[in-house]
PDB file of C-alpha atoms in Angstrom:
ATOM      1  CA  UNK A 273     -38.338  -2.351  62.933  1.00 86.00           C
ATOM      2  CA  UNK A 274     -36.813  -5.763  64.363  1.00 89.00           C
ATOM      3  CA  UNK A 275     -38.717  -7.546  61.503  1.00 90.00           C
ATOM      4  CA  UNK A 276     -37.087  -4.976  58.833  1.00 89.00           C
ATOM      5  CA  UNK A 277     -33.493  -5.106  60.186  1.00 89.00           C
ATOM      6  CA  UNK A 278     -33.565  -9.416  60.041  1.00 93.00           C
ATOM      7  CA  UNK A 279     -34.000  -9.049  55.984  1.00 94.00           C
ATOM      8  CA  UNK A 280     -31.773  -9.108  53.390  1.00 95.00           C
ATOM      9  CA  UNK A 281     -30.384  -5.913  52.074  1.00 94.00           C
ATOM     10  CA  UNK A 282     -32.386  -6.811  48.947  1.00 95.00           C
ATOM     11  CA  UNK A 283     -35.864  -7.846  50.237  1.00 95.00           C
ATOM     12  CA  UNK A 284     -34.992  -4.736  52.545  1.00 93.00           C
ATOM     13  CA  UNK A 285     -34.457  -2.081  49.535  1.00 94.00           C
ATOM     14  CA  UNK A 286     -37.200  -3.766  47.334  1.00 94.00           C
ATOM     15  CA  UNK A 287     -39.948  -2.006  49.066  1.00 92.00           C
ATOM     16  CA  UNK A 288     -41.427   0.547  46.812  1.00 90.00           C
ATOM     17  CA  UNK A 289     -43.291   2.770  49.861  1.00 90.00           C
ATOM     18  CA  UNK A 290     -42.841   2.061  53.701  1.00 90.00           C
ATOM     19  CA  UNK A 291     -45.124   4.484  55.722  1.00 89.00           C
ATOM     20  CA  UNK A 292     -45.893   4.306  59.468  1.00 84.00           C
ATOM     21  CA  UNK A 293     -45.837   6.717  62.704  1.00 81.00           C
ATOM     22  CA  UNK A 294     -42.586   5.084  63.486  1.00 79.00           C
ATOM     23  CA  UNK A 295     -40.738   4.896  60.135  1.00 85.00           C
ATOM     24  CA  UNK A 296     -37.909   6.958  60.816  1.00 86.00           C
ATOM     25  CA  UNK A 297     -36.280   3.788  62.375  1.00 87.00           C
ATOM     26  CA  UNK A 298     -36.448   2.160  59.500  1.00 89.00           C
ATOM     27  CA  UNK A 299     -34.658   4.637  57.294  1.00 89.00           C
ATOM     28  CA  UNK A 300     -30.974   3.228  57.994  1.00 89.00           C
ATOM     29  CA  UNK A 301     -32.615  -0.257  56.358  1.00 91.00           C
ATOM     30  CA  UNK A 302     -33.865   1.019  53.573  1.00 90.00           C
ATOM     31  CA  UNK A 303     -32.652   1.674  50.124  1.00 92.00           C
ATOM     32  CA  UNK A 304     -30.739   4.793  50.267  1.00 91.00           C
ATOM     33  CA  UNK A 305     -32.596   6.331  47.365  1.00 92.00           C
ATOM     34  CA  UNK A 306     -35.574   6.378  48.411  1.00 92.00           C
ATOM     35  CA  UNK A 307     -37.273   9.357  49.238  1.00 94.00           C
ATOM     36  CA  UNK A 308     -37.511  10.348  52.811  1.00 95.00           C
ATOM     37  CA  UNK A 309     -40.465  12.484  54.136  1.00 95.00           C
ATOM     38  CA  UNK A 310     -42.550  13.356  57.077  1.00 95.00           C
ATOM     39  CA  UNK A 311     -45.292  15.988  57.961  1.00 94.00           C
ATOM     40  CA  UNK A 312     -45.601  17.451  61.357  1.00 96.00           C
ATOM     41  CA  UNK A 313     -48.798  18.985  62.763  1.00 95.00           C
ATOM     42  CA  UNK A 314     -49.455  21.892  64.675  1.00 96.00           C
ATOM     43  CA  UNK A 315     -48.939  20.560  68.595  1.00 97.00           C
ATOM     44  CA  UNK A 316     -51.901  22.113  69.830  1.00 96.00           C
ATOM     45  CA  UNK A 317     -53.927  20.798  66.581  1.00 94.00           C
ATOM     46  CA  UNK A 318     -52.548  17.625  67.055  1.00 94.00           C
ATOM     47  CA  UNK A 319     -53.374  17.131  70.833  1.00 95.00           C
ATOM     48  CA  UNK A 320     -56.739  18.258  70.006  1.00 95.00           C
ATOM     49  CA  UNK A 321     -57.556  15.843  67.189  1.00 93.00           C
ATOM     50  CA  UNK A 322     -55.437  12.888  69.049  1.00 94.00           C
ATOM     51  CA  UNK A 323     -57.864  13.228  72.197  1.00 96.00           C
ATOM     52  CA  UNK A 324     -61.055  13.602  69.811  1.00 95.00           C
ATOM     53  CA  UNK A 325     -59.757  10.261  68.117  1.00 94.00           C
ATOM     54  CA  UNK A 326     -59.127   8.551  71.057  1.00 95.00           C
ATOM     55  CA  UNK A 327     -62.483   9.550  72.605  1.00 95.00           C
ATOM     56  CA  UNK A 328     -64.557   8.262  70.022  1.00 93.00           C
ATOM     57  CA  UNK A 329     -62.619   5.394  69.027  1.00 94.00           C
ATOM     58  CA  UNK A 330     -63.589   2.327  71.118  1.00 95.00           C
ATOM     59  CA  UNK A 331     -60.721   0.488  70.008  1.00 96.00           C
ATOM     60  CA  UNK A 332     -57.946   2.997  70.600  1.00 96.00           C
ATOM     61  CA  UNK A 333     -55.549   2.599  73.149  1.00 96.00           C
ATOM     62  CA  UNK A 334     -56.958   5.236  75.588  1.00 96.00           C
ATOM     63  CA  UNK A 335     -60.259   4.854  74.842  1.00 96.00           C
ATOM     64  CA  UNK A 336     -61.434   3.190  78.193  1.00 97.00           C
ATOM     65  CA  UNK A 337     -59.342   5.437  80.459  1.00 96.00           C
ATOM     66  CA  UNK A 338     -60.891   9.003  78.810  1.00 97.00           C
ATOM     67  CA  UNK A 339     -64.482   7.415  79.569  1.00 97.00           C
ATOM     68  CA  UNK A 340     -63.727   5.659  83.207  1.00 97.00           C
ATOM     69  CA  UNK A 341     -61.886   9.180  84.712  1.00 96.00           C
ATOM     70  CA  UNK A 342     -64.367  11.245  82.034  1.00 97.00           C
ATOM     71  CA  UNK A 343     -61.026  13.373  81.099  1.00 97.00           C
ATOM     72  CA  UNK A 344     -61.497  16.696  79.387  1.00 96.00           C
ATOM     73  CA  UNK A 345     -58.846  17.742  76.820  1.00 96.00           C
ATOM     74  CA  UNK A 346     -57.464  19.489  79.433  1.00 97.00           C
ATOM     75  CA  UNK A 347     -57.163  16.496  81.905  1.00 97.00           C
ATOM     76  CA  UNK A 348     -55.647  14.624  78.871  1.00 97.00           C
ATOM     77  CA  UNK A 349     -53.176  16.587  78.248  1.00 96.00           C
ATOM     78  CA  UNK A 350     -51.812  16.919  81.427  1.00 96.00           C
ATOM     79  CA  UNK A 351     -52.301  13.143  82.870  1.00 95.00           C
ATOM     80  CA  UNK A 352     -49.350  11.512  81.473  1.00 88.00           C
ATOM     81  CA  UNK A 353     -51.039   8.475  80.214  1.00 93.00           C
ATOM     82  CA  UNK A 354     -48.862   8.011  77.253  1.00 93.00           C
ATOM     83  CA  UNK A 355     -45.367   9.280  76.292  1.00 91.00           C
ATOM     84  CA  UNK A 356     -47.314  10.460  72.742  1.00 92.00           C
ATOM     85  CA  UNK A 357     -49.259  13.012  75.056  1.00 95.00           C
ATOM     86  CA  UNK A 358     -45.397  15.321  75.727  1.00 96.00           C
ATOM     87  CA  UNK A 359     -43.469  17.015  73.781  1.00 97.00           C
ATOM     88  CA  UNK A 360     -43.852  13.599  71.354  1.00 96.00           C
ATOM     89  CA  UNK A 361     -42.027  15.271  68.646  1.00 97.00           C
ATOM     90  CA  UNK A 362     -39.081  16.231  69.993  1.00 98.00           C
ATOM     91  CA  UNK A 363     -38.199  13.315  72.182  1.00 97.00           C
ATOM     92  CA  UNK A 364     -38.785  11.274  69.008  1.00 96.00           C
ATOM     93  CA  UNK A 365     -37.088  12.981  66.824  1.00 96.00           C
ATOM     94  CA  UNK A 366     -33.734  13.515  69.289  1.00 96.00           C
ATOM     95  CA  UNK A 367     -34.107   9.817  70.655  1.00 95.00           C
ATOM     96  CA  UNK A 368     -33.594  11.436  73.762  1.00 97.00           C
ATOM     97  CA  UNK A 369     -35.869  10.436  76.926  1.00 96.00           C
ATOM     98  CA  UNK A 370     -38.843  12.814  78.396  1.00 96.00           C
ATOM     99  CA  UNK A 371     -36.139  13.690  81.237  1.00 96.00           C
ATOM    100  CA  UNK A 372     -33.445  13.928  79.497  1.00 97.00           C
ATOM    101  CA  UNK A 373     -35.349  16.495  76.657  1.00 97.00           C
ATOM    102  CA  UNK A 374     -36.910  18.688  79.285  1.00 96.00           C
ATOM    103  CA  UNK A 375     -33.508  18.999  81.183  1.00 97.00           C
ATOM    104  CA  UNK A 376     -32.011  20.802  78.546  1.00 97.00           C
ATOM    105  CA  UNK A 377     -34.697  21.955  76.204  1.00 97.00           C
ATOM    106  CA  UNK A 378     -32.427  24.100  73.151  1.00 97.00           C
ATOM    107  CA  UNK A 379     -30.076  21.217  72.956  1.00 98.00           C
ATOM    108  CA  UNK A 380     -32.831  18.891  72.595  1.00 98.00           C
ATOM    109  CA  UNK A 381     -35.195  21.029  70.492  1.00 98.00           C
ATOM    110  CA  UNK A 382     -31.715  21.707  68.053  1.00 98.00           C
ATOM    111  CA  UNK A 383     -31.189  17.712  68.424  1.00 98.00           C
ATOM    112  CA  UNK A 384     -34.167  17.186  67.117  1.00 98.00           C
ATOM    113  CA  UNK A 385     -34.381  19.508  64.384  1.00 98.00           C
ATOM    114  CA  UNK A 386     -31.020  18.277  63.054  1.00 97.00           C
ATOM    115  CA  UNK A 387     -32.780  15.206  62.256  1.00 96.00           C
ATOM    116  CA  UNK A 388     -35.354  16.301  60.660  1.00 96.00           C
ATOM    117  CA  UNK A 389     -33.036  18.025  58.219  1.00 95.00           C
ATOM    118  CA  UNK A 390     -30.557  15.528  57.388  1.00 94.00           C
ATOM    119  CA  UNK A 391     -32.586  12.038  57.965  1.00 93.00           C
ATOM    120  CA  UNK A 392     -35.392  13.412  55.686  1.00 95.00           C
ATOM    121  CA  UNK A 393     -35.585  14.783  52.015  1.00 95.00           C
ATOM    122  CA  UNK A 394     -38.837  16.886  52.366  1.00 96.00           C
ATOM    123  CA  UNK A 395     -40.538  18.007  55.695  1.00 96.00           C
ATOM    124  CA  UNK A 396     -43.663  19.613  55.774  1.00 95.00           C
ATOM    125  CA  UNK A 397     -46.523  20.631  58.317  1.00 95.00           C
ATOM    126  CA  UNK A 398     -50.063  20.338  57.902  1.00 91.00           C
ATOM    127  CA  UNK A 399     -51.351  24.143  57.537  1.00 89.00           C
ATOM    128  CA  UNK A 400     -48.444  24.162  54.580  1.00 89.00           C
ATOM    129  CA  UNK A 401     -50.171  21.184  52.831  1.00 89.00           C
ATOM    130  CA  UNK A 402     -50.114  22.302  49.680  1.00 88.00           C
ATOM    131  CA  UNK A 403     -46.118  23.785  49.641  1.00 90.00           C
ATOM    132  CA  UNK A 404     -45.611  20.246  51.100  1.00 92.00           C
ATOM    133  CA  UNK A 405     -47.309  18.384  47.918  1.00 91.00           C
ATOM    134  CA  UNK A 406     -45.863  20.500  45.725  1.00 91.00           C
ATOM    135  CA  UNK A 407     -42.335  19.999  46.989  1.00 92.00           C
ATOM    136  CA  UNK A 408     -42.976  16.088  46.713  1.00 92.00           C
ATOM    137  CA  UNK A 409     -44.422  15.995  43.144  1.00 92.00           C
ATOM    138  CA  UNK A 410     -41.436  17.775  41.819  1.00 92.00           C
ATOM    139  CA  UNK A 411     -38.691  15.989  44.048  1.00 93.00           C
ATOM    140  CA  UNK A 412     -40.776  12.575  43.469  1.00 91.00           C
ATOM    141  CA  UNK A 413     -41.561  13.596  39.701  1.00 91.00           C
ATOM    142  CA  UNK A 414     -45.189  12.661  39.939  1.00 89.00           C
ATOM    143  CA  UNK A 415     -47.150  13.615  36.999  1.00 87.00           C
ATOM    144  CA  UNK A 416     -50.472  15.519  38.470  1.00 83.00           C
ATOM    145  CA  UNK A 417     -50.821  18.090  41.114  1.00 78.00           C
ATOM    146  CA  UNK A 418     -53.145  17.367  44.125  1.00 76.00           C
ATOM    147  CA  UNK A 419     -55.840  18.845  43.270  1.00 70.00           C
ATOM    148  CA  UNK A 420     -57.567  18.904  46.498  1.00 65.00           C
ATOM    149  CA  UNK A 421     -57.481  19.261  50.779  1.00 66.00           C
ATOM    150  CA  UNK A 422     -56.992  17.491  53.427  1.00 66.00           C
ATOM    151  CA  UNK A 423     -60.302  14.716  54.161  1.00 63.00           C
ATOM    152  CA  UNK A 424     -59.778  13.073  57.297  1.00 66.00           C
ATOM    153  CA  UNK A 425     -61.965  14.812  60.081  1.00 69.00           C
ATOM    154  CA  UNK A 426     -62.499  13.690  64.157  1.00 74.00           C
ATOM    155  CA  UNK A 427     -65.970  13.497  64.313  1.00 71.00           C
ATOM    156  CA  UNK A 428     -67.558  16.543  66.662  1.00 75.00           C
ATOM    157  CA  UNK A 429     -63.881  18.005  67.441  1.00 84.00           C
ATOM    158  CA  UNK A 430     -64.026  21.751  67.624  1.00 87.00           C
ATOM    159  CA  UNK A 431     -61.853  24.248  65.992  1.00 85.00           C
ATOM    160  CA  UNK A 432     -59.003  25.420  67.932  1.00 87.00           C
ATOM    161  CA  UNK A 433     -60.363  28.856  67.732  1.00 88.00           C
ATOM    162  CA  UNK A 434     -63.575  27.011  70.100  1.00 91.00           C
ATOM    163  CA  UNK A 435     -61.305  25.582  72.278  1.00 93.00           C
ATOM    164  CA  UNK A 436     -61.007  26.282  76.281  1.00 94.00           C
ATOM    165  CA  UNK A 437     -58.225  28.519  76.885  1.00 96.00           C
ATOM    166  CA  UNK A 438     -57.546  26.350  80.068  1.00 96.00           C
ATOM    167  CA  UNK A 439     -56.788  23.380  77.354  1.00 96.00           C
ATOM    168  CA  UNK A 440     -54.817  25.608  75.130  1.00 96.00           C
ATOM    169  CA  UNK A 441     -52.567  26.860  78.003  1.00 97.00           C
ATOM    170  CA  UNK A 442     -51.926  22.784  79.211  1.00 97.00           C
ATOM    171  CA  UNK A 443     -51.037  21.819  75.656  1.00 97.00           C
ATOM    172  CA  UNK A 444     -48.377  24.936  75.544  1.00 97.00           C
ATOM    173  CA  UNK A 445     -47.351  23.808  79.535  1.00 97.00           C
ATOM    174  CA  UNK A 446     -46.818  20.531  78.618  1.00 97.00           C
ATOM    175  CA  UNK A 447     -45.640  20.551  74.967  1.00 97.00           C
ATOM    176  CA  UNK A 448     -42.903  23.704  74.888  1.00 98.00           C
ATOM    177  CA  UNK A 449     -40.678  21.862  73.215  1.00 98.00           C
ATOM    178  CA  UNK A 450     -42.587  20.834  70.298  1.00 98.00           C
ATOM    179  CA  UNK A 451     -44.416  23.971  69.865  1.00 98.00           C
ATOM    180  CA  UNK A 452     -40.393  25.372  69.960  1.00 98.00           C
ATOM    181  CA  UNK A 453     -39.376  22.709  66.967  1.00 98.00           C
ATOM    182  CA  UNK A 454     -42.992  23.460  65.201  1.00 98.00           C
ATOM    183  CA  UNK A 455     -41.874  26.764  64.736  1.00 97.00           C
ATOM    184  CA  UNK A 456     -38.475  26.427  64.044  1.00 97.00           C
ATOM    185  CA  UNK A 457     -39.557  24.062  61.112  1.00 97.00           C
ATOM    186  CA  UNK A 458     -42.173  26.539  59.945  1.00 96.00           C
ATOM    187  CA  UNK A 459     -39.300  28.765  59.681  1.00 95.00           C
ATOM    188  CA  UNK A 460     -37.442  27.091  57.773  1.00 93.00           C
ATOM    189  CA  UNK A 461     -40.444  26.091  55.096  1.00 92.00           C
ATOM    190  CA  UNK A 462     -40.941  29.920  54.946  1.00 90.00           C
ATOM    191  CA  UNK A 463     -36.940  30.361  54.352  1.00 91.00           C
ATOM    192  CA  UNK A 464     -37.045  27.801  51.953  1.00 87.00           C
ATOM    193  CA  UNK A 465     -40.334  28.989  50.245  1.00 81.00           C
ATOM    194  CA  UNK A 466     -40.119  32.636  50.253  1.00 74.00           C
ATOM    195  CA  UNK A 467     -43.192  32.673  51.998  1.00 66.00           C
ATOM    196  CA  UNK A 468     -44.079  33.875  55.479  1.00 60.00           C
ATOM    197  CA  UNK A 469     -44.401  31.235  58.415  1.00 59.00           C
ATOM    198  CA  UNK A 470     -47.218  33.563  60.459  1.00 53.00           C
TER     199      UNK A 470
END
């Protein structure tokens, strides 16, 4: 982001695709006609995959600590080792702090859905996929439709469905206010769509 903001506007707006888990800080440096867009994830999908990852990934972040305290998903969830593991969404979204989210959790739920729809042109979510594609080939006016799904598994993570309903029930404890904006955003798709959120 610090890199970004040092450019000139022109090296700045030349960019023809900036992508990145933090982008949204980038978007007041970038050329105002560019098409904004982001895709959220179920929160209890997300958890579940981002532990998975993390497990089997010797060189992420949190690799080491899952192995040395030999943390279920459950324990994960729950053991505040990274600000990504609690209600990630909205406090990213709002720019407010853990504390300050939690304290009032409409306002900052509401915060961060405003956002979402005026910072960005299309937002999607993952079990929408193909809405979401289809809403960025016609805004982007790409020729082909995508013809197929989504190919990036965690190796041996289960299904939600196969999950402990101990883990489920920390990922809802601990992530309310995502799971509150999740929804609120599915809404909307549906409104948007004429289709039904479920």
């Amino acid at each position: 982001v610090e890199k970004l903001s040092r450019q000139s506007e022109k090296q700045r707006h030349s960019y023809a695709l900036i992508t990145g888990h933090l982008v949204r800080h980038l978007i007041k440096f970038i050329d105002p006609s560019c098409l904004r867009i982001t895709l959220l994830r179920d929160p209890i999908e997300r958890h579940t995959s981002h532990y998975f990852y993390a497990r089997s990934s010797p060189h992420h972040y949190l690799h080491e600590k899952i192995h040395s305290h030999q943390m279920t998903l459950k324990d994960y969830v729950t053991s505040d080792l990274s600000e990504e593991l609690r209600n990630w969404y909205t406090t990213y979204f709002s720019d407010l702090s853990i504390d300050q989210a939690e304290a009032n959790p409409d306002r900052s739920v509401a915060a961060a859905l405003d956002t979402l729809t005026t910072s960005y042109d299309i937002v999607g979510t993952l079990e929408s996929f193909g809405v979401f594609i289809e809403s960025l080939r016609k805004r982007a006016r790409l020729w082909h439709s995508y013809p197929g799904s989504i190919h990036n598994p965690t190796p041996n993570r289960p299904l939600k469905s196969n999950l402990p309903p101990a883990a489920i029930e920390a990922i809802q404890a601990t992530n309310r206010l995502d799971l509150a904006l999740y929804s609120a955003v599915r809404n909307r798709i549906a409104a948007e769509h004429g289709c039904t959120a479920g």
